[in-house]
Coordinates of C-alpha atoms (C1' of nucleotides) in Angstrom, one line a residue:
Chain A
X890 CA 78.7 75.1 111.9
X891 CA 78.9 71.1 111.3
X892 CA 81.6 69.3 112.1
X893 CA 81.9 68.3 108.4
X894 CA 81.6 71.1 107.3
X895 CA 84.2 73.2 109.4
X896 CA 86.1 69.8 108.6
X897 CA 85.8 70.5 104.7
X898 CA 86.9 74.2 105.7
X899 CA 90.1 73.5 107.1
X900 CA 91.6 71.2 104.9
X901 CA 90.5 72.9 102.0
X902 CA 92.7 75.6 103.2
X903 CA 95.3 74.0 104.0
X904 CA 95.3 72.7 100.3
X905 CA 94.6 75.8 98.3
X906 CA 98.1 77.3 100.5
X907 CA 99.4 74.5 99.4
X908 CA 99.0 74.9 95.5
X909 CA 96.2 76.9 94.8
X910 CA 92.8 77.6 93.5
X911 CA 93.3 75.2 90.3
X912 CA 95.6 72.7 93.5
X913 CA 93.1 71.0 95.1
X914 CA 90.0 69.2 94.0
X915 CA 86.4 68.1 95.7
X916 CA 87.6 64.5 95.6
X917 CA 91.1 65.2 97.2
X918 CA 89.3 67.0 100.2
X919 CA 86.5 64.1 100.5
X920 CA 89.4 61.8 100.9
X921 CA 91.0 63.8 103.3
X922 CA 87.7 64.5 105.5
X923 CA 86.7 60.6 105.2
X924 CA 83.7 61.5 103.3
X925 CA 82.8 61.1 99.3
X926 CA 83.0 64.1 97.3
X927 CA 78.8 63.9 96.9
X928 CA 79.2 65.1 100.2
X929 CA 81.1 67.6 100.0
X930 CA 79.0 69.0 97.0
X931 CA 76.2 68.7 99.4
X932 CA 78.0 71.8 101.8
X933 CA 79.2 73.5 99.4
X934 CA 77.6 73.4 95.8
X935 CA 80.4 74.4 93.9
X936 CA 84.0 75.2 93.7
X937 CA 83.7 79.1 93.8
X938 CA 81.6 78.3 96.7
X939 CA 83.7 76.7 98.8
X940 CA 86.7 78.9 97.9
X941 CA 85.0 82.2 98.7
X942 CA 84.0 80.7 102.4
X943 CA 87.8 79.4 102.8
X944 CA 88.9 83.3 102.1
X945 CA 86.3 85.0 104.0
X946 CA 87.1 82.8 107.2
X947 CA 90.9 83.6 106.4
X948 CA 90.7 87.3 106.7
X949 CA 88.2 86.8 109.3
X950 CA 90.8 84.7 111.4
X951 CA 93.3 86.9 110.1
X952 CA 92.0 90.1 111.5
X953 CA 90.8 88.6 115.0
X954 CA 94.5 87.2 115.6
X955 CA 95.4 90.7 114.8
X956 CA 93.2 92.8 116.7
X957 CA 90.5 95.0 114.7
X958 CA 91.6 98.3 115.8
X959 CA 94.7 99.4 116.7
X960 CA 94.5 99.0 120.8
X961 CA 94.8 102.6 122.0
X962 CA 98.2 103.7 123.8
X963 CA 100.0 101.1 121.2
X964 CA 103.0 102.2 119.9
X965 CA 103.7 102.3 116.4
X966 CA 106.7 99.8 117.1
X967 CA 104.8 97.4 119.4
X968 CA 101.8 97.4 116.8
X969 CA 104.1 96.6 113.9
X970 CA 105.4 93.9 115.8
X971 CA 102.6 92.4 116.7
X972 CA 101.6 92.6 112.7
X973 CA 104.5 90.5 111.6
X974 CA 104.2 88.0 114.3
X975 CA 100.7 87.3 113.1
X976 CA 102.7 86.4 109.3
X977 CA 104.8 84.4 111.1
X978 CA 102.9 82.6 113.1
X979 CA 100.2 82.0 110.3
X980 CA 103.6 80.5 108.5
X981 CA 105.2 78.4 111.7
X982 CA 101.6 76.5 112.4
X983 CA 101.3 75.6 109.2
X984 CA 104.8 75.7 106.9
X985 CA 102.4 77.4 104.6
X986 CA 102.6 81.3 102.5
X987 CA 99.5 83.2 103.3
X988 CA 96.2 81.9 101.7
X989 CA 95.3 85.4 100.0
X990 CA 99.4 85.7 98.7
X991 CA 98.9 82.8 97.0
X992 CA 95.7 83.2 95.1
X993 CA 97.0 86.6 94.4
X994 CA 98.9 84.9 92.0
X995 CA 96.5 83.6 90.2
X996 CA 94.1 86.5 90.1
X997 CA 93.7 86.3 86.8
X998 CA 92.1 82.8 86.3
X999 CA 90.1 83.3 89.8
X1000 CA 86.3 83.6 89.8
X1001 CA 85.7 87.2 90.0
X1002 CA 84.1 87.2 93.5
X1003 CA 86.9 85.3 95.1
X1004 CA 89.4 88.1 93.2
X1005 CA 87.4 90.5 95.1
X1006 CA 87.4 88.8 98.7
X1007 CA 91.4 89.2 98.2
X1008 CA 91.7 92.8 97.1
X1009 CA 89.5 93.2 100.3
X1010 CA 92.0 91.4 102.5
X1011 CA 94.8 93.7 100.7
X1012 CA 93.1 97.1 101.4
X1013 CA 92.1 96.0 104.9
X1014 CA 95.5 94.9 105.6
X1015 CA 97.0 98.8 104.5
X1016 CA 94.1 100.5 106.5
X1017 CA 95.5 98.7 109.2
X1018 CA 99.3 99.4 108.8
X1019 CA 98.5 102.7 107.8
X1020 CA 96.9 103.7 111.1
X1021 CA 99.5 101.7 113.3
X1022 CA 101.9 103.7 111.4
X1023 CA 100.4 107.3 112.1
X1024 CA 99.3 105.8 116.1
X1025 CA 100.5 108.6 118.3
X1026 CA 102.4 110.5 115.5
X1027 CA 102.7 114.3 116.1
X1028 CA 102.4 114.9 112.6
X1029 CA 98.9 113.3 111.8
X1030 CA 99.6 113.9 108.3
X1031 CA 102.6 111.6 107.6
X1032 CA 101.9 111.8 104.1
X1033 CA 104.3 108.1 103.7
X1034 CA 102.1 106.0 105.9
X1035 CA 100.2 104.5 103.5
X1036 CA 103.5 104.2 101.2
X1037 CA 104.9 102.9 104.1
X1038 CA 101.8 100.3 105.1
X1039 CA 102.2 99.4 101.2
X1040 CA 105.9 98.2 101.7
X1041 CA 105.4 96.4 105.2
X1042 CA 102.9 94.0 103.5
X1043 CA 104.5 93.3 100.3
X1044 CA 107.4 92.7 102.0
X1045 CA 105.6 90.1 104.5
X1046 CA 103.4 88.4 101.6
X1047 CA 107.0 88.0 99.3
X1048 CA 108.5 86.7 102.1
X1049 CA 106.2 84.3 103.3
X1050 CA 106.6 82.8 100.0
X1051 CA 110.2 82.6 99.9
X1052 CA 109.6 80.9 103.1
X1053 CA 107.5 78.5 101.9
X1054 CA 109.6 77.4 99.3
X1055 CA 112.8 77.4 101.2
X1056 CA 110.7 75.8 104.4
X1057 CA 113.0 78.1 106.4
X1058 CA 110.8 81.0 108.6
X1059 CA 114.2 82.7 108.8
X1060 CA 113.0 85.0 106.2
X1061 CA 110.0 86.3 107.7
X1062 CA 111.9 86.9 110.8
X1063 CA 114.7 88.7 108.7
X1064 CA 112.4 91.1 106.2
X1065 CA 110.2 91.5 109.2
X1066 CA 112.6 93.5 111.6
X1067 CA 113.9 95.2 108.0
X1068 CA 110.3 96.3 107.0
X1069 CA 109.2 97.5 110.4
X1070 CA 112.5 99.7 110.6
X1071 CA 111.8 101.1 107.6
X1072 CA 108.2 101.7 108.3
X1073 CA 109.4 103.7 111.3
X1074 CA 112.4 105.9 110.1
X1075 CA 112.4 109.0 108.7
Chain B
X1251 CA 115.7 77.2 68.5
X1252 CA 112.8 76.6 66.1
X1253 CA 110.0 79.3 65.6
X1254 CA 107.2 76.7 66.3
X1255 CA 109.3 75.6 69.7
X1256 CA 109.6 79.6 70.6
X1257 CA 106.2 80.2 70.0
X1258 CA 105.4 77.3 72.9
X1259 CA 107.7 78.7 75.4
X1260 CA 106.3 81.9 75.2
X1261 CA 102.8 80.8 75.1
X1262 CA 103.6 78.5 78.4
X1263 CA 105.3 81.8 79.9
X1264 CA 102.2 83.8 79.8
X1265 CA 99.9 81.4 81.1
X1266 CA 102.0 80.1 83.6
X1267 CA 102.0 83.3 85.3
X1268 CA 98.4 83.9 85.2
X1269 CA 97.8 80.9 87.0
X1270 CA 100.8 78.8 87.8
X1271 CA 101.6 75.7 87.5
X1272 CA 98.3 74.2 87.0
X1273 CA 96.8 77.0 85.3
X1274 CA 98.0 76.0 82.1
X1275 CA 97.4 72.9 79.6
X1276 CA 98.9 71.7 76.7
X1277 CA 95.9 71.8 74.9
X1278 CA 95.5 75.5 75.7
X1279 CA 99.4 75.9 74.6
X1280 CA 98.5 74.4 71.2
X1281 CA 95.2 76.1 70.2
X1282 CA 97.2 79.5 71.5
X1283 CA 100.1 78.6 69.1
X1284 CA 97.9 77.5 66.4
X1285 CA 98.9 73.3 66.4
X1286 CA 97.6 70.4 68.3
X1287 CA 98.5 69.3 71.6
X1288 CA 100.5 66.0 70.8
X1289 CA 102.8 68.6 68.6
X1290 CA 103.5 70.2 71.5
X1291 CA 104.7 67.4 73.5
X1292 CA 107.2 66.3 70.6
X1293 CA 108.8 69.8 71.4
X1294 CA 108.5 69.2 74.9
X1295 CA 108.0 65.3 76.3
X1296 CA 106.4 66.0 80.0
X1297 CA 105.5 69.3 81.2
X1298 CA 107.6 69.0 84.1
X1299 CA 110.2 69.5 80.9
X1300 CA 108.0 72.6 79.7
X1301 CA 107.9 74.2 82.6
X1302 CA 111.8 73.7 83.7
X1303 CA 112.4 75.0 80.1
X1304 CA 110.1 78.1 80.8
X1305 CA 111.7 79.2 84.3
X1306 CA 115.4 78.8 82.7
X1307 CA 114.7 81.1 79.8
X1308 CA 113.0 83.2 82.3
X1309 CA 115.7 83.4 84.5
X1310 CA 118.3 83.7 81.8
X1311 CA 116.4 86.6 80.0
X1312 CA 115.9 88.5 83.9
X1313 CA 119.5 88.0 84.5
X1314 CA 120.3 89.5 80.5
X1315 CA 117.6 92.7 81.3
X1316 CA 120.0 93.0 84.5
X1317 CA 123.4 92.7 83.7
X1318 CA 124.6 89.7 84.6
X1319 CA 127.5 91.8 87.1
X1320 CA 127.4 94.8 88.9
X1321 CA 128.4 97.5 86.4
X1322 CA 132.0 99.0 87.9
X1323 CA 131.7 102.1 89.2
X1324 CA 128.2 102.0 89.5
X1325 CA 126.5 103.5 92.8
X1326 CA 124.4 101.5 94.6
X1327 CA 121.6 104.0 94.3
X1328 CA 121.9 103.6 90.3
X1329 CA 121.8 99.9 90.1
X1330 CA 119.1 99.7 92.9
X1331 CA 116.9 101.3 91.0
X1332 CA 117.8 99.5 87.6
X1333 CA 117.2 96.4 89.5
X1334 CA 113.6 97.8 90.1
X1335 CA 113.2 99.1 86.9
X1336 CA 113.7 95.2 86.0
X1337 CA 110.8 94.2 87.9
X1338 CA 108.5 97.4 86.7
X1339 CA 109.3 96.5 82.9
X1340 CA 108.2 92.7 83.6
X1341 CA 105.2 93.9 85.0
X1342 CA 104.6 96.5 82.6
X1343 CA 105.3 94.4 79.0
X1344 CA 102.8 91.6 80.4
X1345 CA 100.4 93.0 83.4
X1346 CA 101.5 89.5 85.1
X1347 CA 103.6 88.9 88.2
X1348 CA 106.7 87.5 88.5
X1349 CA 107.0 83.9 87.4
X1350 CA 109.0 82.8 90.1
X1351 CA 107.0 84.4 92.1
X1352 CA 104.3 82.8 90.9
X1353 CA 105.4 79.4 91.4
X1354 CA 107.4 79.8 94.8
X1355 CA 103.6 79.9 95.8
X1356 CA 102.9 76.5 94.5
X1357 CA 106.6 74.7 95.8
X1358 CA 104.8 71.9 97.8
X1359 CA 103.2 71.1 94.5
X1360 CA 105.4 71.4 91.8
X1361 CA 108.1 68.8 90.5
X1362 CA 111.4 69.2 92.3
X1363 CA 113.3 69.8 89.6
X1364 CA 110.9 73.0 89.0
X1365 CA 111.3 74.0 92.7
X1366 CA 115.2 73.7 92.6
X1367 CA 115.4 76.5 89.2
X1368 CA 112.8 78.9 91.5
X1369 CA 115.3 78.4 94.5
X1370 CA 118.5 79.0 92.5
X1371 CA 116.2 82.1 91.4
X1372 CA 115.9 83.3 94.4
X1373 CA 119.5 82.7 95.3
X1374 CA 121.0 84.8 92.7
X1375 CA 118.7 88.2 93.1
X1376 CA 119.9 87.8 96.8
X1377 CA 123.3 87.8 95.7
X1378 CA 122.9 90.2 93.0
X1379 CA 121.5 92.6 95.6
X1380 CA 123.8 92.0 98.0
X1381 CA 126.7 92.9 96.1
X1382 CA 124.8 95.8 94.8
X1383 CA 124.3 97.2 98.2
X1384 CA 127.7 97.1 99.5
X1385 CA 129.4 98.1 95.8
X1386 CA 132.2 101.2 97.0
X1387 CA 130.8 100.8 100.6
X1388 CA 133.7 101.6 102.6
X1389 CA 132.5 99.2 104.9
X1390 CA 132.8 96.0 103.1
X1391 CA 131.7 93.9 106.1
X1392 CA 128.6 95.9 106.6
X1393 CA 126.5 93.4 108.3
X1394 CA 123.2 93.6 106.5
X1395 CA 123.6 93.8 103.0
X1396 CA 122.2 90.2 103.0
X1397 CA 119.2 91.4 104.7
X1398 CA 118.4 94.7 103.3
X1399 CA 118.6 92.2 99.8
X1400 CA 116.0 90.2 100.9
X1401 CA 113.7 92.9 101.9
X1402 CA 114.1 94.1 98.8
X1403 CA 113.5 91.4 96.4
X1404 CA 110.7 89.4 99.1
X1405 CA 109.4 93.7 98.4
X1406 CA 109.0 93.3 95.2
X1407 CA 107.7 90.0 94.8
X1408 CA 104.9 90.6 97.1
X1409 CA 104.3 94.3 95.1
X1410 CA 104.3 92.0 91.8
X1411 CA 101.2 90.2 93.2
X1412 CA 99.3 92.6 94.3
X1413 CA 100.0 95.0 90.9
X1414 CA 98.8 91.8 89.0
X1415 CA 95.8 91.3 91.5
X1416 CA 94.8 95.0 90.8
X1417 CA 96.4 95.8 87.7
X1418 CA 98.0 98.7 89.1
X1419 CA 101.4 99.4 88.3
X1420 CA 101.7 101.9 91.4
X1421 CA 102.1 99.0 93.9
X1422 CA 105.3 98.6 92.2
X1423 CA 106.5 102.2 91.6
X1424 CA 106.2 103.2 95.3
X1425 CA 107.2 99.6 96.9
X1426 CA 110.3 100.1 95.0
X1427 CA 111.0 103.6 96.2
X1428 CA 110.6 102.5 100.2
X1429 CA 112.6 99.3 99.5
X1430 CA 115.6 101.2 98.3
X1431 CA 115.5 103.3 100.3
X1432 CA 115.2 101.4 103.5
X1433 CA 118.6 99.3 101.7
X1434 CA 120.5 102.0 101.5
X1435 CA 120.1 104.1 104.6
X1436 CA 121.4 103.7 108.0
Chain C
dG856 C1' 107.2 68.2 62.5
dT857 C1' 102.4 67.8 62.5
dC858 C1' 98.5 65.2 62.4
dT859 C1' 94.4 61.8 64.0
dA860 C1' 93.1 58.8 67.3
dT861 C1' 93.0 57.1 71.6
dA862 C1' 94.2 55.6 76.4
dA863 C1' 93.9 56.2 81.4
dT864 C1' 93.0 59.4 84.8
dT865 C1' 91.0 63.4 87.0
dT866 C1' 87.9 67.1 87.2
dG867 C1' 83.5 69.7 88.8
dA868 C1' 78.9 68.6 89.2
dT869 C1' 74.2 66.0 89.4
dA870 C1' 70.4 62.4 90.3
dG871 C1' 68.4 59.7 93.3
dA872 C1' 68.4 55.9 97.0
dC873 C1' 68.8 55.4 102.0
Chain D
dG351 C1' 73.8 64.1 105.5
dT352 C1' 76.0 60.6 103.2
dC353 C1' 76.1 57.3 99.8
dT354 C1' 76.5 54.9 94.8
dA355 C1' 76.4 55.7 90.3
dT356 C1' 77.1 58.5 86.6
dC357 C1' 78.1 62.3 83.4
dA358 C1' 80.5 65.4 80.2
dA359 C1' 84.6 67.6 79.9
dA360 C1' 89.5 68.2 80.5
dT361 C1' 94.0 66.4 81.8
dT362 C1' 98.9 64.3 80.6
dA363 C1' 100.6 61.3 77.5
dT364 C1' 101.4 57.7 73.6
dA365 C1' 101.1 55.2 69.0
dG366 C1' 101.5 55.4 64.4
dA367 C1' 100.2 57.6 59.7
dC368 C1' 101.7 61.2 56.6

DNA sequence: GTCTATAATTTGATAGAC
DNA sequence: GTCTATCAAATTATAGAC
């Protein structure tokens, strides 16, 4: 990947956490980069173009800060753990709500592939919970897991937008230990 | 209020939480309403002014479907799951998320006077809930009311975004069953 | 209160020179 | 790969007639 264009990448992501698909524009990015937006045309044709690569590398980054599988011997609780701190982390380097959150909210009026990309990162994310969950559980058939998983990431996505309005990672750090406990009891 | 002036704010409503901030014009308010756009803008000058108008109302009208205090004598289970129910029936009358929701995910680009409504939003669910939670707690200092509130609502909001992203009103139904739960043990 | 008309700006996108 | 130049459409907003 060209420096440009991994260039283009990153600050378009940083702008579409920042207010959205319809939040950021070819020439605000050009100006950004130091480039005209001709140019950024030129690696990326369009705008459901560009979007679709900035999600894809998103979960992608998202999923090797987290691990692919569940590391065997994990505990349920460390694994957990480490889940939320990759939330708050992806907040604390950036003061930002998560990428696929926010476009979530806008599912509507999103091209359809890019709609798709993000139920992908929602499923993969509750595959993932759902397994940490069940890790090294006597009863393999903890019919809440998923339920569970479901509540761990709602939790994180609402809160990393609370956080992002309120610029305080406080709440992350509160729901988190909440939504793990919870994940756990029973 | 007159019909025609209504008829906007209900118009702007809707759209704004299918895409936000930006994902809504005032020439797509007027042809919606049936008038044209400078009409709209002698009911409503700017659209910082729309939207500020929109997220009251909204507010107001969430705080009217909830009872604006605690019902006396209610338990906390009972009002928990009214407060829910809240959320379900927003979802369910309009397929759409949350509009505070919604917009907390575009803060860093919205006017301030916008972000300050979705704040004070935010601010009174976590005081609605808090109260709810410790309501006939013998314990009136228990410790984490506060926080067991903002699992719940940061639960919710994230449930409301992903039951709008796949149209599927379960996200909510069983979020909402962990989340209370998870407020009201221990 | 609604309209026509219009201004100034921004948008996503393309053609073609270098 | 980047640029200049340009396009058609959409944006928020205003002036002034009816």
């Amino acid at each position: 990947m060209t420096d440009t264009r991994s260039k283009i990448l990153s600050v378009a992501e940083r702008m579409a956490r920042s207010g959205g698909y319809n939040g950021f524009s070819f020439r605000e990015i050009a100006t950004s980069v130091g480039i005209k937006s001709a140019s950024v045309h030129h690696h990326f044709p369009t705008k459901e173009n560009l979007t679709l690569e900035v999600a894809r590398l998103y979960e992608e980054s998202f999923f090797a800060a987290l691990g692919e599988f569940a590391p065997p011997g994990g505990t349920p609780e460390s694994q957990l753990r480490h889940y939320c701190d990759v939330f708050k982390n992806a907040f604390e380097s950036s003061g930002r709500a998560c990428l696929c959150g926010v476009l979530s909210n806008e599912a509507e009026q999103l091209p359809q592939s890019v709609r798709e990309v993000i139920a992908g990162f929602v499923s993969a994310n509750i595959s993932w919970l759902e397994q940490a969950i069940k890790q090294g559980s006597a009863d393999s058939g903890y019919d809440n897991a998923r339920e569970k998983a479901e509540l761990v990431y709602c939790a994180l996505e609402g809160a990393m937008g609370v956080a992002a309005l309120k610029q305080d990672i406080g709440w992350i750090t509160r729901v988190s230990k909440h939504a793990r406990h919870a994940a756990l009891m029973d």
